[in-house]
Short mmCIF file of C-alpha atoms in Angstrom, two decimals:
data_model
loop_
_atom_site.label_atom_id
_atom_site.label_comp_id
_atom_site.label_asym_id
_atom_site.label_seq_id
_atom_site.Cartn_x
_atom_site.Cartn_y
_atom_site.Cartn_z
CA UNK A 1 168.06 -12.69 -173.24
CA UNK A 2 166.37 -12.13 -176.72
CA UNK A 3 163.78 -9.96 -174.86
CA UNK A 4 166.63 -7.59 -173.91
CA UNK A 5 168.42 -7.64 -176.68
CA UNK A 6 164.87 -6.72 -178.45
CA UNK A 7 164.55 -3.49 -175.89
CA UNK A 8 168.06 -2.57 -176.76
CA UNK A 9 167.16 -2.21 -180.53
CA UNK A 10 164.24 -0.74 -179.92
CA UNK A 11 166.23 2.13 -177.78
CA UNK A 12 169.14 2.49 -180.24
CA UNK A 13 166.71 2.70 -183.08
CA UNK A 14 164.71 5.70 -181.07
CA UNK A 15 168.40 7.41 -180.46
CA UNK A 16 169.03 7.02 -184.18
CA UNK A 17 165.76 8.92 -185.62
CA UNK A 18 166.01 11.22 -182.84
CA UNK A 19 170.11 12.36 -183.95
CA UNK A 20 168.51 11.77 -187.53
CA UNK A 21 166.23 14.48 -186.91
CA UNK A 22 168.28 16.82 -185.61
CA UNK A 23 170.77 16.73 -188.80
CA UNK A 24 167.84 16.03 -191.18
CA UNK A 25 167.91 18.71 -194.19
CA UNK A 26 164.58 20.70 -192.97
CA UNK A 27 162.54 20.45 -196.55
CA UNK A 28 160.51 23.22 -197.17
CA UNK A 29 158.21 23.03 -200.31
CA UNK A 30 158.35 25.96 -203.42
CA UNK A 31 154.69 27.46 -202.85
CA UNK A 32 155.74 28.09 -199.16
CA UNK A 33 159.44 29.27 -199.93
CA UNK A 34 157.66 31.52 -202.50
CA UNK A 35 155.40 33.42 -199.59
CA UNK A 36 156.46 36.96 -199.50
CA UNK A 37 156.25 38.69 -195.98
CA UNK A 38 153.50 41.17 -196.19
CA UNK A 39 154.70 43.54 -193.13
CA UNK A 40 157.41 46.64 -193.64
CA UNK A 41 160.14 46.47 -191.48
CA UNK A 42 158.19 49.56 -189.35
CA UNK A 43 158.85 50.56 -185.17
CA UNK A 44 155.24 48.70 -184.41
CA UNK A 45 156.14 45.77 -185.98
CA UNK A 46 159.66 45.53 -184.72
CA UNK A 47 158.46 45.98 -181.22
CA UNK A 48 155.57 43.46 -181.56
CA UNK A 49 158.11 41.03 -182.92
CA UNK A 50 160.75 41.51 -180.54
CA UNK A 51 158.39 40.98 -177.68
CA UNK A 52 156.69 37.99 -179.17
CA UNK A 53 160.71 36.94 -179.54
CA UNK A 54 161.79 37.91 -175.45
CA UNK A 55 158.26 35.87 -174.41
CA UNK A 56 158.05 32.72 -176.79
CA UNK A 57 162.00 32.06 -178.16
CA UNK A 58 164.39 33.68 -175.94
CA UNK A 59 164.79 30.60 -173.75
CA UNK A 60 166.24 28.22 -176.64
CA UNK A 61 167.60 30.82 -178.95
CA UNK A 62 169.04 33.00 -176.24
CA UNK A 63 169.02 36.51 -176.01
CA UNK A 64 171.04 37.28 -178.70
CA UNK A 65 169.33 35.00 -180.76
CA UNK A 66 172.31 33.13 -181.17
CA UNK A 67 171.65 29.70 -180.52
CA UNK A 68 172.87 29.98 -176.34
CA UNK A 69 170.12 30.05 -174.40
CA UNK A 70 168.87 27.59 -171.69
CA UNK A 71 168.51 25.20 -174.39
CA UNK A 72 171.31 25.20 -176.97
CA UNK A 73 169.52 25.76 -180.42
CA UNK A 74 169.63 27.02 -184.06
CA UNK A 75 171.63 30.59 -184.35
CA UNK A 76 168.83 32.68 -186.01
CA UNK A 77 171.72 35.82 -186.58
CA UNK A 78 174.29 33.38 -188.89
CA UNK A 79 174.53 33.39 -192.37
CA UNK A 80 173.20 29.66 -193.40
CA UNK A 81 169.63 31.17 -191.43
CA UNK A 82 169.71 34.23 -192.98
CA UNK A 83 169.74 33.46 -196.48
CA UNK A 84 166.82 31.46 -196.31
CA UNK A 85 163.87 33.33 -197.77
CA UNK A 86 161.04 34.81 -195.33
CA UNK A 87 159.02 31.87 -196.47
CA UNK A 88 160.66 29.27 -195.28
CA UNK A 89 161.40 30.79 -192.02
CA UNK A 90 157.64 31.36 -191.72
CA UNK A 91 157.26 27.37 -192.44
CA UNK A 92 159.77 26.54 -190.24
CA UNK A 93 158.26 28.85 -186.86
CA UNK A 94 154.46 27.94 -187.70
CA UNK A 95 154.73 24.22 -187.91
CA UNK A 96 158.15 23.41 -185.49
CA UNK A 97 160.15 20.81 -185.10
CA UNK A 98 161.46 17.98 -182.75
CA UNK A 99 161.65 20.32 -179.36
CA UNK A 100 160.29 23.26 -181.51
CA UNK A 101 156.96 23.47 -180.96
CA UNK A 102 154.24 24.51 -183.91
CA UNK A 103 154.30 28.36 -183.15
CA UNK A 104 151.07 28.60 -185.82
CA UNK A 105 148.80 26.94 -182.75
CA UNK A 106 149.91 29.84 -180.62
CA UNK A 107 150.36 33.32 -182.64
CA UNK A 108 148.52 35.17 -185.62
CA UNK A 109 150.24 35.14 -188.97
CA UNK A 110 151.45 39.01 -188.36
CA UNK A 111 152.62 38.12 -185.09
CA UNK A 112 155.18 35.71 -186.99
CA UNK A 113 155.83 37.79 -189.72
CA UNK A 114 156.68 40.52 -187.32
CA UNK A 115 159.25 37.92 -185.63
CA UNK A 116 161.26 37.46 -189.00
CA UNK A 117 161.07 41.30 -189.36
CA UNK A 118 162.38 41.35 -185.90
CA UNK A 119 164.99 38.38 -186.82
CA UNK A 120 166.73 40.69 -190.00
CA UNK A 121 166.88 43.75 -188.15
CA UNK A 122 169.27 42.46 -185.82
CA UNK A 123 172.05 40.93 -188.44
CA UNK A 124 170.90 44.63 -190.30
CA UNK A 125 169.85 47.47 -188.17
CA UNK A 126 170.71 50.22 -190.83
CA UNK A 127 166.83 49.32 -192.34
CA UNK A 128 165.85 51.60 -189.12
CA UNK A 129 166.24 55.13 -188.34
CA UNK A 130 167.89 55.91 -185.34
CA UNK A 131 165.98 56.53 -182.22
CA UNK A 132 164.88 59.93 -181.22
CA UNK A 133 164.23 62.01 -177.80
CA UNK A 134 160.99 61.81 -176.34
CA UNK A 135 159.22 63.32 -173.50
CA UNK A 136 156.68 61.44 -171.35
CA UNK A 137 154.08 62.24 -168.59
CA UNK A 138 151.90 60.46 -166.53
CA UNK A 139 148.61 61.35 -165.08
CA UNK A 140 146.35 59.09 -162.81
CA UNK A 141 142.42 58.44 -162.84
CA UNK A 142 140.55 58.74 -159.01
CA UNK A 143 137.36 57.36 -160.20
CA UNK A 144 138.20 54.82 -161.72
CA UNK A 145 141.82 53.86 -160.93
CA UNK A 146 144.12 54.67 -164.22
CA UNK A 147 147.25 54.95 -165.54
CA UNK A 148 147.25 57.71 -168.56
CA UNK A 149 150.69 58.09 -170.53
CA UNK A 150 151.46 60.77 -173.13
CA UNK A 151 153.95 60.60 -175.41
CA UNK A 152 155.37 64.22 -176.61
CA UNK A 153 158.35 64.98 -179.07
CA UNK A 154 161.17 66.80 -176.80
CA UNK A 155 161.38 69.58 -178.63
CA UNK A 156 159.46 72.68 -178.05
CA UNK A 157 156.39 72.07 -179.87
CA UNK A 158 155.68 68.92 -177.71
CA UNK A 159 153.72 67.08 -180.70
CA UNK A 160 152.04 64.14 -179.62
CA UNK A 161 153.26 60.97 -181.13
CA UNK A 162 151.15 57.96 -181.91
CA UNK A 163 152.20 54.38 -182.01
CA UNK A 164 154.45 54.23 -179.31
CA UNK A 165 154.72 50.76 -177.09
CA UNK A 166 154.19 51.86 -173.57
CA UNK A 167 154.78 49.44 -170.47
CA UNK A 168 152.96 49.60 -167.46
CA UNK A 169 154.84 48.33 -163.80
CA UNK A 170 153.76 48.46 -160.27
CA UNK A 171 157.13 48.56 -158.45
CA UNK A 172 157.47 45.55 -156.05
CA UNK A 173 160.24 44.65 -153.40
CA UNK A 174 162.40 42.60 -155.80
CA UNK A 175 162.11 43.56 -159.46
CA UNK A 176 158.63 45.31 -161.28
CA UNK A 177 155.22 43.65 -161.88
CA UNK A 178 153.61 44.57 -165.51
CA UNK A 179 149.99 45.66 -165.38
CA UNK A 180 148.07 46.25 -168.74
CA UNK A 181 148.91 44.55 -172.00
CA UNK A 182 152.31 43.14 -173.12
CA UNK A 183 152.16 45.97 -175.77
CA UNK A 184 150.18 49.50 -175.01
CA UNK A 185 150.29 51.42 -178.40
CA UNK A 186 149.75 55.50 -178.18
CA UNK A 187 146.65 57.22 -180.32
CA UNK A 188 146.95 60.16 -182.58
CA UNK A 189 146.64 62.19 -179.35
CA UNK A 190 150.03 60.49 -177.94
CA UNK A 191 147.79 58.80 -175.05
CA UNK A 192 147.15 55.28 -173.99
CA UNK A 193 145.45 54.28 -170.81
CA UNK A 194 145.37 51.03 -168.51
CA UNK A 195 143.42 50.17 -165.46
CA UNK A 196 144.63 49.58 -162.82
CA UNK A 197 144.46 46.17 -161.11
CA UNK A 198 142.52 45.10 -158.16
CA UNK A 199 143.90 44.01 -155.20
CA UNK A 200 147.57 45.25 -155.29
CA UNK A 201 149.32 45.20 -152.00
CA UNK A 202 151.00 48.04 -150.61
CA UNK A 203 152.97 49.29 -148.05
CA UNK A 204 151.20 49.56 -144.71
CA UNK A 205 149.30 52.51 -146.14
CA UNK A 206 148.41 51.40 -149.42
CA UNK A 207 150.95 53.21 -151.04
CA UNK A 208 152.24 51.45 -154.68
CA UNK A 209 154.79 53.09 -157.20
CA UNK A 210 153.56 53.23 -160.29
CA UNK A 211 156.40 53.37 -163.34
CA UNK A 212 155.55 54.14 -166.67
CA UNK A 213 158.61 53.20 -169.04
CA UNK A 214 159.66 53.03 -172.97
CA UNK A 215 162.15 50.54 -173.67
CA UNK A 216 164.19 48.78 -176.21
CA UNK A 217 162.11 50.98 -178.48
CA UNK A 218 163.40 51.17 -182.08
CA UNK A 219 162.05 54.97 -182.92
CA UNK A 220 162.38 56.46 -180.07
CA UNK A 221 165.00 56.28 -176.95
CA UNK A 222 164.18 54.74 -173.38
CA UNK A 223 162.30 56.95 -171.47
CA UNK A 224 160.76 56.56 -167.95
CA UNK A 225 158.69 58.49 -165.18
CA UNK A 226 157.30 57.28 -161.80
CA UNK A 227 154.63 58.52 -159.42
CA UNK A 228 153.04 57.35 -156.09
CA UNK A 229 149.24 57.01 -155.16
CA UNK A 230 147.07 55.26 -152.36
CA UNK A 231 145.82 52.86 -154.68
CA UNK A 232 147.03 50.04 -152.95
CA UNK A 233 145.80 47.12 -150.33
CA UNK A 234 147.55 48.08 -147.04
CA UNK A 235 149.90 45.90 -145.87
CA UNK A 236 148.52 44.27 -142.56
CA UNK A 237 151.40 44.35 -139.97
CA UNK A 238 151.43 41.92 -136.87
CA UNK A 239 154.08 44.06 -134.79
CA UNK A 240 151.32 45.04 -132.08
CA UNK A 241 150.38 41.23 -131.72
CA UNK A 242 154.02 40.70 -130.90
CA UNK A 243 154.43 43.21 -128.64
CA UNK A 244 151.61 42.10 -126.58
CA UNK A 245 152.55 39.13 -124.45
CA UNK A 246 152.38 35.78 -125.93
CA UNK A 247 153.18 32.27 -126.43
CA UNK A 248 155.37 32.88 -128.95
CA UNK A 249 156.63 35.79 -127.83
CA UNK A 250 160.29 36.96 -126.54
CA UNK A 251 160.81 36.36 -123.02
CA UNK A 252 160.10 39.66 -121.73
CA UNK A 253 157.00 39.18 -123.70
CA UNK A 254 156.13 36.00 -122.49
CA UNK A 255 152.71 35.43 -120.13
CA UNK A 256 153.33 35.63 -116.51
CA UNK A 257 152.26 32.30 -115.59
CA UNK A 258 154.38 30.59 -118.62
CA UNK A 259 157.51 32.94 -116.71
CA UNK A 260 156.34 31.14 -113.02
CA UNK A 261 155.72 27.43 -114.22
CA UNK A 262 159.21 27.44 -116.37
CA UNK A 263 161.49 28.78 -113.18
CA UNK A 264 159.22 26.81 -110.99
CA UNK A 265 160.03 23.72 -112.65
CA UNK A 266 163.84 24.70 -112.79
CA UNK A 267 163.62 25.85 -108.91
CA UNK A 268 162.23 22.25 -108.27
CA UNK A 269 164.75 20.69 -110.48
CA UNK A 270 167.29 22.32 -108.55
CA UNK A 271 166.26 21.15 -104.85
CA UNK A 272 165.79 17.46 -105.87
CA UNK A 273 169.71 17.66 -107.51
CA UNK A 274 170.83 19.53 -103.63
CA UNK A 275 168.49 16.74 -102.09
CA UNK A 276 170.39 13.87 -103.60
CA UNK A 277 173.83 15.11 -103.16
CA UNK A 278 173.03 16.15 -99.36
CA UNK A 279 171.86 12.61 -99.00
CA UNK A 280 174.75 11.07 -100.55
CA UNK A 281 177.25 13.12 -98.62
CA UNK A 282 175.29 11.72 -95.72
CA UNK A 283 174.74 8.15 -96.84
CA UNK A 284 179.33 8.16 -97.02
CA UNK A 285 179.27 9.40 -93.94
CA UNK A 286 176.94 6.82 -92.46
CA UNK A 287 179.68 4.20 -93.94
CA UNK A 288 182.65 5.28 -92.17
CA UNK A 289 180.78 4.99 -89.01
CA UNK A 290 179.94 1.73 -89.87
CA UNK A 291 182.87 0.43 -90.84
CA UNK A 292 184.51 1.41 -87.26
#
């Protein structure tokens, strides 16, 4: 009995700092409260922050970043988080917290500043211009298998435009596979490049779509263009091993001497069922003969 009751305190006392935790004032000290973000709320750093955000918080903090997501969390777009100072909210990310793990361990220092940056432009999206027209094109490497983008301003003088995140799929039968990096930045000549992976299946003669795309961009508005090449491994198809005849084959594809032995067997089934009845119809009549 006292050994149970011992296990029960033990439990209700883990329950208790657990709920204490969760409603626990998060104390943040004055030196880090004090750090001032050193990034400016630029495109680059809003896109490296929002896809550091869809990879790494999205699942607790929801896509919205309002606390629904597969795990109910902190709202990051109320008021009470805010108002807290870039300094604390880099405290809070780098070193986590009950299920929040210690995000320092896992990204650089701009990487999380970027995230905040990311954070206050959606409660305040007026800090960004809004997003222009672009034109992009798409040329391909033989030699060495490659995926070129350009990025041109859609006007007529079809400037090239540097720092633009570009992403890379490969088209596959239920959604798009990303190929390069999860952010492909232009150069000053509007170009960024990625290889393309080894190995790829295609369809039964190699082709594979390639789509080039920019999205959820906060300078410039989607934009995407798509183009097919051989680049792919073909996809092996087994319809000429079925067609041929087989064990596991259809019955009109079936081997000849399977076909024989299976209506042989149910031929032979057949006369011993005919042999027993003929012999019962003969053993009754025997009886009445008998009986006379």
């Amino acid at each position: 009995m006292a050994k149970r009751n011992t296990i029960v305190a033990i439990l209700i006392f883990a329950f208790s700092l657990s709920a204490f935790s969760q409603i626990a004032t998060w104390e943040v000290s004055a030196d880090q409260v004090a750090k001032k973000n050193p990034l400016e709320i630029l495109p680059k750093n809003l896109a490296l922050g929002r896809n550091i955000y869809k990879r790494s918080c999205v699942a607790c903090h929801g896509e919205k970043a309002d606390g629904k997501g597969l795990i109910q969390s902190t709202s990051l777009i109320d008021s009470a988080f805010q108002k807290q100072p870039d300094g604390a909210v880099y405290y809070k990310i780098s070193t986590g917290r009950d299920k929040m793990p210690p995000f320092a361990a896992m990204l650089k220092e701009d990487e999380i500043w970027s995230v905040i940056n990311y954070l206050r432009v959606l409660v305040d999206p007026s800090a960004i211009p809004p997003p222009k027209n672009v034109k992009l094109e798409l040329t391909t490497g033989e030699e060495i298998k490659s995926i070129t983008a350009t990025v041109l301003s859609a006007d007529s003088a079809r400037l090239p435009l540097n720092e633009v995140d570009v992403h890379f799929y490969v088209k596959r039968e239920f959604g798009l596979m990303r190929i390069g990096e999860l952010s492909n930045y232009t150069g000053a000549d509007g170009k960024v490049k990625v290889v393309f992976p080894e190995k790829i299946v295609g369809d039964s003669e190699g082709n594979v779509t390639l789509v080039v795309k920019i999205e959820n961009n906060f300078l410039y508005n989607d934009n995407e263009t798509m183009a097919v090449k051989k680049w792919g491994t073909p996809l092996l198809s087994h319809e000429d091993e079925f067609n041929r005849r087989a064990l596991w084959g259809a019955r009109d594809k079936s081997p000849v001497w399977l076909l024989l032995l299976a209506n042989g067997i149910i031929a032979i089934v057949w006369i011993v069922i005919a042999y027993v009845v003929y012999n019962l119809f003969r053993i009754k009549k025997a009886g009445r003969i008998f009986f006379k």
